[in-house]
Amino acid sequence: MPQPISNGQDGHYHVLAQAASAEMTVEHVCKSYGLKPVVKVLDDCSLVLENRKLTVLIGPSGCGKSTLINILAGYERPDSGTVTIDGQPVKGPGRDRLVVFQETALFPWMTTFQNVSYGPRVRKEMSKEGLQAETMKLLKLVGLEAFADKYPSQLSGGMMRKAELVRALINRPKVMLMDEPFRGLDAMTRKLMQEYYARLFETKPGTNLFVTTEIDEAIFLADRLVIMSNRPASIRKVIDINLPRPRQFQMLTSKEYLEYKRDALEILYVEAMKAFARGKQDAADFMDAYSKTAGNP
Amino acid sequence: MSAPLKNSKKGVLGKKVKGFLATKSACRGIFSIVVALLIWELGTRYGLPVLSAIPPPSAVLVSFKESFVDPWYWGSWESSFQRIGLGFIFAQIIGIPLGLLMGTSRYFRELSLPVFEVLRPIPPLAWVPASALFWPTPEESIVFVTFLGAFFVTILNIVGGARSIDARYVRAAVSLGSSRKDIFWRIVLPATLPSIIVAMTVGIGVCWNTVVAAEMLAGHSGLGFLTWRAYVTFSYPLIVVGMISIGIAGYISSAIIRLLGSRMTPWLKTS
């Protein structure tokens, strides 16, 4: 079981208690790659990340979710359309929007402590003692204080994700962008991490975007579920998930939950089929021919 | 306080050595060396083909004993190590910054890499005549050739290492507010360090290959020269002494680099 997290009311978790937050908007964003042939990845995507809400983005694999994250983070520029944070256009990477990557991006040559304290250290914002105290406080929060001097290669998969979460949190980002952060974890650890992350969010909600391909993970975490279409990707549907918080895994069998899941799966199934057929041109041709003969007997 | 501590450390080391010698693989290793020496000794005595032409291990041992008290023998070690040291260190001092610059700046790489690609396949020894022309003494040309042995290895390895840095590390560092200086010192340099150490390990080997041959061609001292002179003066056991000495010297150099390498990259040995 993950450790219970203080609700932050006692002022113990300084960083969380002061979590800043912002609203982000994506309007009519298009993005293509390559010259010949041009591959259109995002086609007129519009999306709002509401303040202090956990938005989950789900879509078939390879549809362009990571591209959207990269554009939100400022690593890539959209071909057209605008991205804003609290009304200001996004011009490049910034510490107000931090990404937790698919596979861990902890620096292998730094210890857990050095990784977590990296941001404030390079920006020279805190005194050495202050940074030391702050880092240890956060490591304690995720139960990694005993691993402060270990290198990432000495941590388990779940520990690495926790370390990466607090490496972002210590910078008090206004928006957290989670790019399939629990991918590659074994099923049990993944469940625990989902619960852990839900508690962390519920303790002090900030603006979060969480990208996943797994429907149960998506509904369990989401305030709003955004379903993307197959490539070129656009937003197919937005579903508000009105399950009570704190979220419990028992909810995964409730009637409301199953209704959300059915609605989402209906759309996802169609999109996944397209992605599957795209991978096999032969199969697509066959299906095309088959539907024609079926249409004209 | 420190003396008993030292003793206990020695005691631990002694136990470790004893423990290692008791393992099966150590026994097999010792057995194989003893058998090889036995075949060599018997082969030279009973005139087996090939083996009859070389001195027996007993004669080599005698020659070794003589060499041990001969200052000229130790002088040969010194000369070779000095050349290796100079050539290798200069290769690192010039090669590492140049390699990092070429690895991180596309502009600089595209401007300079083609020259290195053309020069790299030339074996260092092919430079001996040319370097004899443009260096005033043989000593300097030997050091230069040794330098070349490690230089190209260093450059190309580091360029490869610096170019293959995972983009996510740089992205994460930029997001967290790193300056260009931070990116270089805290991300690019440590990420390239494993390649630098690989380059050093390979480079020191090439340096020894090169220095021995260069000493035979153009030197008046060093282990390579010792071995060649032993051949010219018909002191055949000394040839074998020279060869074994070169082997040991090469092993010591690599061991130093390995130790240095594992000290510099503590995050790699644990997983």
Coordinates of C-alpha atoms in Angstrom, one line a residue:
Chain A
M1 CA 0.0 0.0 0.0
P2 CA 1.3 3.5 -0.7
Q3 CA 1.9 5.6 2.3
P4 CA -0.9 8.0 3.2
I5 CA -0.1 11.5 2.2
S6 CA -0.9 14.4 4.5
N7 CA -3.6 16.7 3.3
G8 CA -1.1 19.6 3.4
Q9 CA -3.3 21.6 5.8
D10 CA -0.7 21.5 8.5
G11 CA 1.8 23.2 6.3
H12 CA 4.1 20.3 6.5
Y13 CA 4.5 19.8 2.8
H14 CA 5.5 23.3 1.9
V15 CA 5.9 22.6 -1.8
L16 CA 2.5 21.0 -2.2
A17 CA 0.8 23.6 -0.1
Q18 CA 1.9 26.3 -2.4
A19 CA 1.3 24.5 -5.6
A20 CA 0.7 27.1 -8.3
S21 CA -1.6 26.3 -11.1
A22 CA -2.5 27.7 -14.5
E23 CA -4.9 27.0 -17.3
M24 CA -3.6 26.0 -20.7
T25 CA -5.4 26.2 -24.0
V26 CA -4.6 24.6 -27.3
E27 CA -6.4 26.1 -30.3
H28 CA -6.5 24.7 -33.8
V29 CA -3.1 23.2 -33.6
C30 CA -1.7 21.3 -36.7
K31 CA 1.6 19.5 -36.9
S32 CA 3.2 17.5 -39.7
Y33 CA 6.6 15.8 -40.0
G34 CA 8.8 14.9 -43.0
L35 CA 9.0 16.3 -46.5
K36 CA 8.2 13.5 -48.9
P37 CA 5.8 12.2 -47.9
V38 CA 4.4 14.7 -45.4
V39 CA 2.9 12.9 -42.4
K40 CA 0.2 14.8 -40.8
V41 CA 0.2 14.0 -37.1
L42 CA -2.1 16.6 -35.5
D43 CA -5.1 17.9 -37.4
D44 CA -6.8 20.9 -35.9
C45 CA -6.6 19.9 -32.2
S46 CA -8.3 22.1 -29.7
L47 CA -8.3 21.4 -26.0
V48 CA -8.5 23.2 -22.7
L49 CA -6.5 22.1 -19.6
E50 CA -8.7 23.5 -16.9
N51 CA -7.1 24.9 -13.8
R52 CA -6.6 22.4 -11.0
K53 CA -8.2 19.6 -13.0
L54 CA -6.7 16.3 -14.0
T55 CA -7.2 15.9 -17.7
V56 CA -6.5 12.5 -19.2
L57 CA -5.7 12.1 -22.9
I58 CA -6.3 8.7 -24.4
G59 CA -6.0 7.5 -27.9
P60 CA -4.7 4.6 -30.0
S61 CA -0.9 4.1 -29.9
G62 CA 1.1 6.2 -32.4
C63 CA -1.7 8.7 -32.8
G64 CA 0.3 11.8 -31.8
K65 CA -0.2 12.1 -28.1
S66 CA 3.5 12.6 -27.4
T67 CA 3.6 15.2 -30.1
L68 CA 0.9 17.1 -28.4
I69 CA 2.8 16.9 -25.1
N70 CA 6.0 18.1 -26.8
I71 CA 4.1 21.1 -28.2
L72 CA 2.5 21.9 -24.8
A73 CA 6.0 21.6 -23.2
G74 CA 7.4 23.9 -25.8
Y75 CA 9.9 21.4 -27.2
E76 CA 8.2 21.6 -30.6
R77 CA 6.4 24.4 -32.4
P78 CA 3.0 23.8 -34.0
D79 CA 2.8 24.4 -37.8
S80 CA -0.3 26.4 -37.1
G81 CA -2.6 27.2 -34.2
T82 CA -1.9 28.6 -30.8
V83 CA -0.9 27.3 -27.4
T84 CA -1.3 29.5 -24.3
I85 CA -0.7 29.3 -20.6
D86 CA -2.9 31.7 -18.5
G87 CA -3.5 33.6 -21.8
Q88 CA 0.2 34.0 -22.6
P89 CA 1.5 32.3 -25.8
V90 CA 4.0 29.4 -25.2
K91 CA 7.3 30.3 -26.8
G92 CA 9.6 27.5 -25.6
P93 CA 10.3 25.1 -22.7
G94 CA 9.8 26.5 -19.3
R95 CA 9.7 25.3 -15.7
D96 CA 6.0 26.4 -15.3
R97 CA 5.2 23.3 -17.5
L98 CA 7.2 20.2 -16.6
V99 CA 7.1 16.8 -18.4
V100 CA 7.4 13.4 -16.8
F101 CA 8.6 11.2 -19.7
Q102 CA 7.5 7.8 -20.9
E103 CA 10.7 5.9 -19.8
T104 CA 12.5 7.5 -17.0
A105 CA 14.6 10.6 -17.9
L106 CA 16.3 10.7 -14.5
F107 CA 20.0 11.6 -15.1
P108 CA 21.8 8.3 -14.7
W109 CA 25.0 10.0 -13.5
M110 CA 23.3 11.8 -10.6
T111 CA 22.1 10.3 -7.3
T112 CA 18.4 10.5 -6.4
F113 CA 19.1 13.6 -4.3
Q114 CA 21.1 15.3 -7.0
N115 CA 18.3 14.5 -9.6
V116 CA 15.5 15.9 -7.4
S117 CA 17.4 19.0 -6.4
Y118 CA 18.6 19.7 -9.9
G119 CA 16.1 22.4 -10.9
P120 CA 16.5 24.8 -8.0
R121 CA 20.3 24.1 -8.0
V122 CA 20.9 25.2 -11.6
R123 CA 18.6 28.2 -11.1
K124 CA 20.5 29.1 -7.8
E125 CA 17.2 29.9 -6.1
M126 CA 17.8 28.4 -2.7
S127 CA 20.5 28.3 -0.1
K128 CA 22.4 25.0 0.1
E129 CA 20.7 24.2 3.5
G130 CA 17.3 25.2 2.3
L131 CA 17.6 23.0 -0.8
Q132 CA 18.9 20.1 1.2
A133 CA 15.9 20.4 3.6
E134 CA 13.4 20.8 0.8
T135 CA 14.7 17.9 -1.2
M136 CA 14.8 15.5 1.8
K137 CA 11.2 16.6 2.7
L138 CA 10.0 15.7 -0.8
L139 CA 11.9 12.4 -0.8
K140 CA 10.3 11.5 2.5
L141 CA 6.9 12.3 1.0
V142 CA 7.4 9.6 -1.6
G143 CA 9.3 7.3 0.8
L144 CA 12.6 7.6 -0.9
E145 CA 14.7 9.2 1.8
A146 CA 16.7 6.1 2.3
F147 CA 17.6 6.1 -1.4
A148 CA 18.8 9.7 -1.6
D149 CA 22.4 8.7 -2.3
K150 CA 21.5 5.9 -4.8
Y151 CA 21.9 6.1 -8.5
P152 CA 18.8 5.6 -10.7
S153 CA 20.2 2.2 -11.9
Q154 CA 19.9 1.1 -8.2
L155 CA 16.2 2.0 -8.0
S156 CA 13.2 -0.1 -9.0
G157 CA 10.9 1.0 -11.7
G158 CA 8.3 2.4 -9.3
M159 CA 10.9 4.3 -7.3
M160 CA 12.2 5.9 -10.4
R161 CA 8.8 7.2 -11.3
K162 CA 8.4 8.6 -7.8
A163 CA 11.8 10.2 -7.9
E164 CA 10.8 11.7 -11.3
L165 CA 7.5 13.0 -9.9
V166 CA 9.2 14.9 -7.1
R167 CA 12.0 16.1 -9.4
A168 CA 9.2 18.0 -11.2
L169 CA 7.2 18.9 -8.1
I170 CA 10.1 20.6 -6.3
N171 CA 9.9 23.3 -9.0
R172 CA 6.3 24.0 -8.2
P173 CA 5.2 23.8 -11.9
K174 CA 1.9 25.3 -12.8
V175 CA 1.2 22.5 -15.2
M176 CA 2.4 18.8 -15.0
L177 CA 2.5 17.0 -18.3
M178 CA 2.6 13.2 -17.8
D179 CA 3.6 11.3 -21.0
E180 CA 2.5 7.7 -20.2
P181 CA 4.5 7.9 -17.0
F182 CA 3.6 4.4 -15.8
R183 CA 4.2 2.6 -19.1
G184 CA 6.5 -0.4 -18.7
L185 CA 5.8 -0.9 -15.0
D186 CA 4.5 -4.4 -14.0
A187 CA 0.8 -4.6 -13.4
M188 CA 0.9 -4.5 -9.6
T189 CA 3.4 -1.6 -9.3
R190 CA 1.3 0.3 -12.0
K191 CA -1.8 0.0 -9.9
L192 CA 0.0 1.2 -6.8
M193 CA 1.5 4.1 -8.7
Q194 CA -1.9 5.1 -10.1
E195 CA -3.3 5.2 -6.6
Y196 CA -0.3 7.1 -5.4
Y197 CA -0.6 9.6 -8.1
A198 CA -4.3 10.0 -7.5
R199 CA -3.7 10.7 -3.8
L200 CA -0.9 13.2 -4.7
F201 CA -3.3 15.1 -7.0
E202 CA -6.2 15.0 -4.5
T203 CA -4.0 16.3 -1.7
K204 CA -3.4 19.5 -3.6
P205 CA -4.9 19.6 -7.1
G206 CA -2.8 21.4 -9.8
T207 CA -3.3 21.4 -13.5
N208 CA -2.4 18.0 -14.8
L209 CA -2.4 16.4 -18.2
F210 CA -2.0 12.6 -18.1
V211 CA -1.5 10.7 -21.3
T212 CA -2.2 7.0 -21.5
T213 CA -3.4 4.2 -23.7
E214 CA -5.1 2.3 -20.9
I215 CA -8.8 2.9 -20.4
D216 CA -9.0 1.8 -16.7
E217 CA -6.0 4.0 -15.8
A218 CA -7.6 6.9 -17.7
I219 CA -11.1 6.8 -16.0
F220 CA -9.6 6.0 -12.6
L221 CA -7.6 9.2 -12.7
A222 CA -9.5 11.6 -14.8
D223 CA -11.6 14.6 -14.1
R224 CA -12.0 15.0 -17.8
L225 CA -11.3 12.3 -20.3
V226 CA -10.2 13.5 -23.8
I227 CA -10.4 10.9 -26.5
M228 CA -8.1 11.4 -29.5
S229 CA -8.8 10.0 -33.0
N230 CA -6.4 8.0 -35.0
R231 CA -3.7 9.8 -37.0
P232 CA -3.9 12.6 -38.2
A233 CA -5.2 13.1 -34.6
S234 CA -7.9 15.5 -33.5
I235 CA -10.1 15.5 -30.4
R236 CA -12.9 13.0 -30.9
K237 CA -14.7 13.5 -27.6
V238 CA -14.5 15.0 -24.1
I239 CA -16.2 13.1 -21.3
D240 CA -16.5 14.6 -17.8
I241 CA -15.8 11.9 -15.2
N242 CA -18.0 12.6 -12.2
L243 CA -16.7 9.9 -9.9
P244 CA -16.2 11.0 -6.3
R245 CA -12.7 11.7 -4.9
P246 CA -10.7 10.3 -3.3
R247 CA -10.8 7.7 -6.0
Q248 CA -10.8 4.0 -4.9
F249 CA -10.2 0.9 -7.0
Q250 CA -13.6 -0.4 -5.9
M251 CA -15.1 2.2 -8.2
L252 CA -13.8 0.3 -11.2
T253 CA -16.8 -2.0 -10.8
S254 CA -19.4 0.6 -10.2
K255 CA -22.3 1.2 -12.6
E256 CA -21.2 4.8 -13.5
Y257 CA -17.7 3.6 -14.2
L258 CA -18.8 0.9 -16.5
E259 CA -21.0 3.4 -18.4
Y260 CA -18.0 5.7 -18.9
K261 CA -15.9 2.8 -20.0
R262 CA -18.5 1.6 -22.5
D263 CA -18.8 5.1 -24.0
A264 CA -15.1 5.6 -24.3
L265 CA -14.4 2.1 -25.7
E266 CA -17.0 2.5 -28.5
I267 CA -15.0 5.5 -29.8
L268 CA -11.6 4.0 -29.1
Y269 CA -12.5 0.7 -30.8
V270 CA -13.2 2.4 -34.1
E271 CA -10.0 4.5 -33.9
A272 CA -7.9 1.5 -32.9
M273 CA -9.3 -0.5 -35.8
K274 CA -8.2 2.3 -38.1
A275 CA -4.7 2.2 -36.6
F276 CA -4.6 -1.5 -36.9
A277 CA -5.6 -1.5 -40.6
R278 CA -3.2 1.4 -41.3
G279 CA -0.3 -0.9 -40.2
K280 CA -1.4 -3.5 -42.8
Q281 CA -2.2 -2.0 -46.1
D282 CA -3.1 -5.5 -47.4
A283 CA -5.7 -5.8 -44.7
A284 CA -7.1 -2.4 -45.5
D285 CA -7.4 -3.3 -49.2
F286 CA -9.0 -6.5 -48.4
M287 CA -11.5 -4.8 -46.1
D288 CA -12.2 -2.2 -48.8
A289 CA -12.8 -4.8 -51.4
Y290 CA -14.9 -6.9 -49.1
S291 CA -17.1 -4.0 -48.2
K292 CA -17.7 -3.2 -51.9
T293 CA -18.7 -6.8 -52.7
A294 CA -20.9 -6.8 -49.7
G295 CA -22.5 -3.6 -50.8
N296 CA -23.2 -4.7 -54.4
P297 CA -24.1 -8.4 -54.4
Chain B
M1 CA 44.4 4.2 15.7
S2 CA 45.2 4.1 12.1
A3 CA 47.8 1.3 12.3
P4 CA 45.5 -1.5 13.5
L5 CA 43.0 -0.3 11.0
K6 CA 45.6 -0.8 8.2
N7 CA 46.5 -4.2 9.6
S8 CA 42.9 -5.3 9.6
K9 CA 42.5 -4.1 6.0
K10 CA 45.5 -6.1 5.0
G11 CA 44.0 -9.0 6.8
V12 CA 40.9 -8.7 4.8
L13 CA 42.8 -8.4 1.6
G14 CA 44.9 -11.5 2.5
K15 CA 41.8 -13.5 3.2
K16 CA 40.3 -12.3 -0.1
V17 CA 43.4 -13.4 -2.0
K18 CA 43.4 -16.8 -0.1
G19 CA 39.7 -17.1 -0.8
F20 CA 40.3 -16.4 -4.5
L21 CA 43.2 -18.9 -4.8
A22 CA 40.9 -21.6 -3.3
T23 CA 38.3 -21.2 -6.0
K24 CA 38.1 -23.7 -8.8
S25 CA 38.6 -21.2 -11.6
A26 CA 41.8 -19.9 -9.9
C27 CA 43.1 -23.5 -9.7
R28 CA 42.3 -24.1 -13.4
G29 CA 44.1 -20.9 -14.3
I30 CA 47.2 -21.8 -12.4
F31 CA 47.1 -25.3 -13.8
S32 CA 46.9 -24.1 -17.4
I33 CA 49.9 -21.7 -16.9
V34 CA 52.0 -24.5 -15.3
V35 CA 51.2 -26.9 -18.1
A36 CA 52.0 -24.3 -20.8
L37 CA 55.4 -23.6 -19.1
L38 CA 56.1 -27.4 -18.9
I39 CA 55.3 -27.9 -22.6
W40 CA 57.5 -25.0 -23.5
E41 CA 60.4 -26.3 -21.3
L42 CA 60.1 -29.9 -22.6
G43 CA 59.6 -28.7 -26.2
T44 CA 62.8 -26.8 -26.2
R45 CA 64.8 -29.6 -24.6
Y46 CA 63.6 -32.4 -26.9
G47 CA 63.7 -30.2 -30.0
L48 CA 60.0 -30.0 -31.0
P49 CA 59.4 -27.9 -34.2
V50 CA 59.1 -24.2 -33.6
L51 CA 59.7 -24.5 -29.8
S52 CA 63.3 -25.7 -30.4
A53 CA 64.1 -22.3 -31.9
I54 CA 63.3 -20.3 -28.7
P55 CA 65.1 -20.3 -25.4
P56 CA 63.6 -22.5 -22.6
P57 CA 61.8 -20.9 -19.7
S58 CA 64.6 -21.8 -17.3
A59 CA 67.0 -19.6 -19.5
V60 CA 64.4 -16.8 -19.6
L61 CA 64.2 -16.9 -15.8
V62 CA 67.9 -16.6 -15.5
S63 CA 67.9 -13.6 -17.9
F64 CA 65.0 -12.1 -15.9
K65 CA 67.1 -12.3 -12.7
E66 CA 69.9 -10.6 -14.4
S67 CA 67.7 -7.9 -15.8
F68 CA 66.2 -7.2 -12.4
V69 CA 69.5 -5.8 -11.1
D70 CA 70.4 -4.1 -14.4
P71 CA 69.6 -0.4 -14.3
W72 CA 69.4 -0.3 -18.1
Y73 CA 66.5 -2.7 -18.0
W74 CA 64.6 -0.4 -15.7
G75 CA 65.6 2.5 -17.8
S76 CA 63.9 0.9 -20.8
W77 CA 60.7 0.7 -18.8
E78 CA 61.0 4.4 -17.9
S79 CA 61.6 5.5 -21.5
S80 CA 58.6 3.6 -22.8
F81 CA 56.4 4.8 -20.1
Q82 CA 57.5 8.3 -20.6
R83 CA 56.7 8.2 -24.3
I84 CA 53.3 6.5 -23.6
G85 CA 52.6 9.0 -20.9
L86 CA 53.4 12.1 -23.0
G87 CA 51.7 10.8 -26.2
F88 CA 48.6 9.5 -24.4
I89 CA 48.1 12.5 -22.2
F90 CA 48.5 15.0 -25.1
A91 CA 46.0 12.9 -27.1
Q92 CA 43.5 13.3 -24.2
I93 CA 44.2 17.0 -23.6
I94 CA 43.7 17.9 -27.3
G95 CA 41.3 15.1 -28.3
I96 CA 38.7 15.3 -25.5
P97 CA 37.8 19.0 -25.9
L98 CA 38.0 18.7 -29.7
G99 CA 35.8 15.6 -29.7
L100 CA 33.3 17.3 -27.4
L101 CA 33.2 20.4 -29.6
M102 CA 32.7 18.3 -32.8
G103 CA 30.1 16.2 -31.0
T104 CA 28.0 19.2 -29.8
S105 CA 28.4 21.7 -32.7
R106 CA 27.1 20.5 -35.9
Y107 CA 28.7 23.4 -37.7
F108 CA 32.1 22.6 -36.4
R109 CA 31.6 18.8 -37.0
E110 CA 30.7 19.1 -40.6
L111 CA 33.6 21.4 -41.1
S112 CA 36.3 19.3 -39.5
L113 CA 35.2 15.6 -39.4
P114 CA 35.9 14.8 -43.0
V115 CA 39.6 15.6 -42.4
F116 CA 39.7 13.2 -39.5
E117 CA 37.8 10.5 -41.4
V118 CA 40.5 10.6 -44.1
L119 CA 43.5 10.6 -41.7
R120 CA 42.1 8.0 -39.3
P121 CA 42.6 4.8 -41.5
I122 CA 46.3 5.6 -41.8
P123 CA 48.0 3.3 -39.4
P124 CA 50.1 5.3 -36.8
L125 CA 53.3 3.5 -38.0
A126 CA 52.8 4.8 -41.5
W127 CA 53.5 8.3 -40.0
V128 CA 57.0 7.3 -38.8
P129 CA 58.9 8.6 -41.9
A130 CA 56.9 11.7 -42.2
S131 CA 57.1 12.5 -38.5
A132 CA 60.9 11.9 -38.7
L133 CA 61.0 14.6 -41.3
F134 CA 59.1 17.3 -39.4
W135 CA 60.3 16.6 -35.8
P136 CA 63.9 17.5 -34.9
T137 CA 64.8 14.3 -32.9
P138 CA 63.7 10.6 -33.1
E139 CA 62.4 11.0 -29.5
E140 CA 59.8 13.6 -30.5
S141 CA 58.7 11.7 -33.6
I142 CA 58.1 8.5 -31.5
V143 CA 56.1 10.5 -29.0
F144 CA 54.2 12.0 -31.9
V145 CA 53.4 8.7 -33.4
T146 CA 52.2 7.4 -30.0
F147 CA 50.0 10.5 -29.7
L148 CA 48.4 9.7 -33.1
G149 CA 47.6 6.2 -31.9
A150 CA 45.3 7.5 -29.2
F151 CA 44.2 10.7 -30.8
F152 CA 42.0 9.5 -33.6
V153 CA 40.4 6.8 -31.4
T154 CA 39.6 9.5 -28.8
I155 CA 38.1 12.0 -31.3
L156 CA 35.9 9.5 -33.1
N157 CA 34.7 7.8 -29.9
I158 CA 33.8 11.1 -28.2
V159 CA 32.0 12.5 -31.3
G160 CA 29.9 9.3 -31.4
G161 CA 29.2 9.5 -27.6
A162 CA 28.3 13.1 -27.6
R163 CA 26.0 12.8 -30.6
S164 CA 24.1 9.8 -29.1
I165 CA 23.0 11.6 -25.9
D166 CA 19.3 10.9 -25.3
A167 CA 17.3 14.0 -26.2
R168 CA 15.1 13.5 -23.2
Y169 CA 18.0 14.4 -20.8
V170 CA 18.6 17.6 -22.6
R171 CA 14.9 18.4 -22.8
A172 CA 14.4 17.7 -19.1
A173 CA 17.5 19.9 -18.2
V174 CA 16.3 22.8 -20.4
S175 CA 12.8 22.6 -18.8
L176 CA 14.3 22.7 -15.4
G177 CA 16.0 26.0 -16.2
S178 CA 19.6 25.0 -17.2
S179 CA 21.8 27.5 -18.8
R180 CA 24.0 26.4 -21.8
K181 CA 26.9 26.1 -19.4
D182 CA 24.9 23.8 -17.1
I183 CA 23.8 21.7 -20.1
F184 CA 27.5 21.2 -21.1
W185 CA 29.0 20.6 -17.6
R186 CA 26.1 18.7 -16.0
I187 CA 24.6 16.8 -18.9
V188 CA 26.8 16.5 -22.0
L189 CA 30.1 15.9 -20.2
P190 CA 28.9 13.2 -17.8
A191 CA 26.8 11.6 -20.5
T192 CA 29.9 11.4 -22.7
L193 CA 32.2 10.2 -20.0
P194 CA 31.6 6.5 -20.6
S195 CA 32.6 7.0 -24.3
I196 CA 35.7 9.0 -23.1
I197 CA 36.7 6.1 -20.9
V198 CA 36.2 3.6 -23.7
A199 CA 38.3 5.8 -25.9
M200 CA 41.1 5.8 -23.3
T201 CA 41.0 2.0 -22.8
V202 CA 41.3 1.4 -26.6
G203 CA 43.7 4.3 -27.0
I204 CA 46.2 3.1 -24.4
G205 CA 46.4 -0.3 -26.2
V206 CA 47.0 1.4 -29.5
C207 CA 49.7 3.5 -27.9
W208 CA 51.6 0.4 -26.7
N209 CA 51.3 -1.2 -30.1
T210 CA 52.7 1.9 -31.7
V211 CA 55.4 2.8 -29.2
V212 CA 57.0 -0.7 -29.3
A213 CA 57.1 -0.7 -33.1
A214 CA 58.3 2.8 -33.3
E215 CA 61.1 2.1 -30.8
M216 CA 62.2 -0.9 -32.9
L217 CA 62.3 1.3 -36.0
A218 CA 63.7 4.6 -34.7
G219 CA 64.4 4.4 -31.0
H220 CA 67.6 4.2 -28.9
S221 CA 65.9 3.2 -25.7
G222 CA 62.6 1.6 -24.4
L223 CA 61.2 -1.9 -24.1
G224 CA 60.7 -2.2 -27.9
F225 CA 64.3 -1.2 -28.5
L226 CA 65.5 -3.6 -25.7
T227 CA 63.7 -6.5 -27.4
W228 CA 65.0 -5.6 -30.9
R229 CA 68.6 -5.2 -29.6
A230 CA 68.4 -8.5 -27.8
Y231 CA 67.6 -10.1 -31.2
V232 CA 70.5 -8.2 -33.0
T233 CA 73.0 -9.2 -30.3
F234 CA 71.9 -12.8 -30.2
S235 CA 70.7 -12.6 -26.5
Y236 CA 67.7 -14.8 -27.2
P237 CA 66.4 -15.2 -23.7
L238 CA 66.3 -11.4 -23.4
I239 CA 63.9 -11.3 -26.4
V240 CA 61.4 -13.2 -24.3
V241 CA 62.1 -11.1 -21.3
G242 CA 61.4 -8.0 -23.4
M243 CA 58.2 -9.5 -24.8
I244 CA 56.9 -10.5 -21.3
S245 CA 57.9 -7.0 -20.0
I246 CA 55.9 -5.3 -22.7
G247 CA 52.9 -7.5 -21.9
I248 CA 53.1 -6.6 -18.2
A249 CA 53.6 -2.9 -18.9
G250 CA 50.5 -2.9 -21.2
Y251 CA 48.5 -4.7 -18.5
I252 CA 49.5 -2.2 -15.8
S253 CA 48.5 0.7 -18.1
S254 CA 45.1 -0.7 -18.9
A255 CA 44.5 -1.5 -15.2
I256 CA 45.2 2.1 -14.3
I257 CA 42.8 3.3 -16.9
R258 CA 40.2 0.8 -15.8
L259 CA 40.5 1.9 -12.2
L260 CA 40.4 5.6 -13.2
G261 CA 37.4 4.9 -15.3
S262 CA 35.3 3.1 -12.7
R263 CA 36.2 5.9 -10.2
M264 CA 34.9 8.5 -12.7
T265 CA 31.7 6.8 -13.6
P266 CA 30.4 5.4 -10.2
W267 CA 26.9 5.2 -11.6
L268 CA 27.8 2.5 -14.2
K269 CA 29.0 -0.3 -11.9
T270 CA 25.8 -0.6 -10.0
S271 CA 22.7 -2.2 -11.5

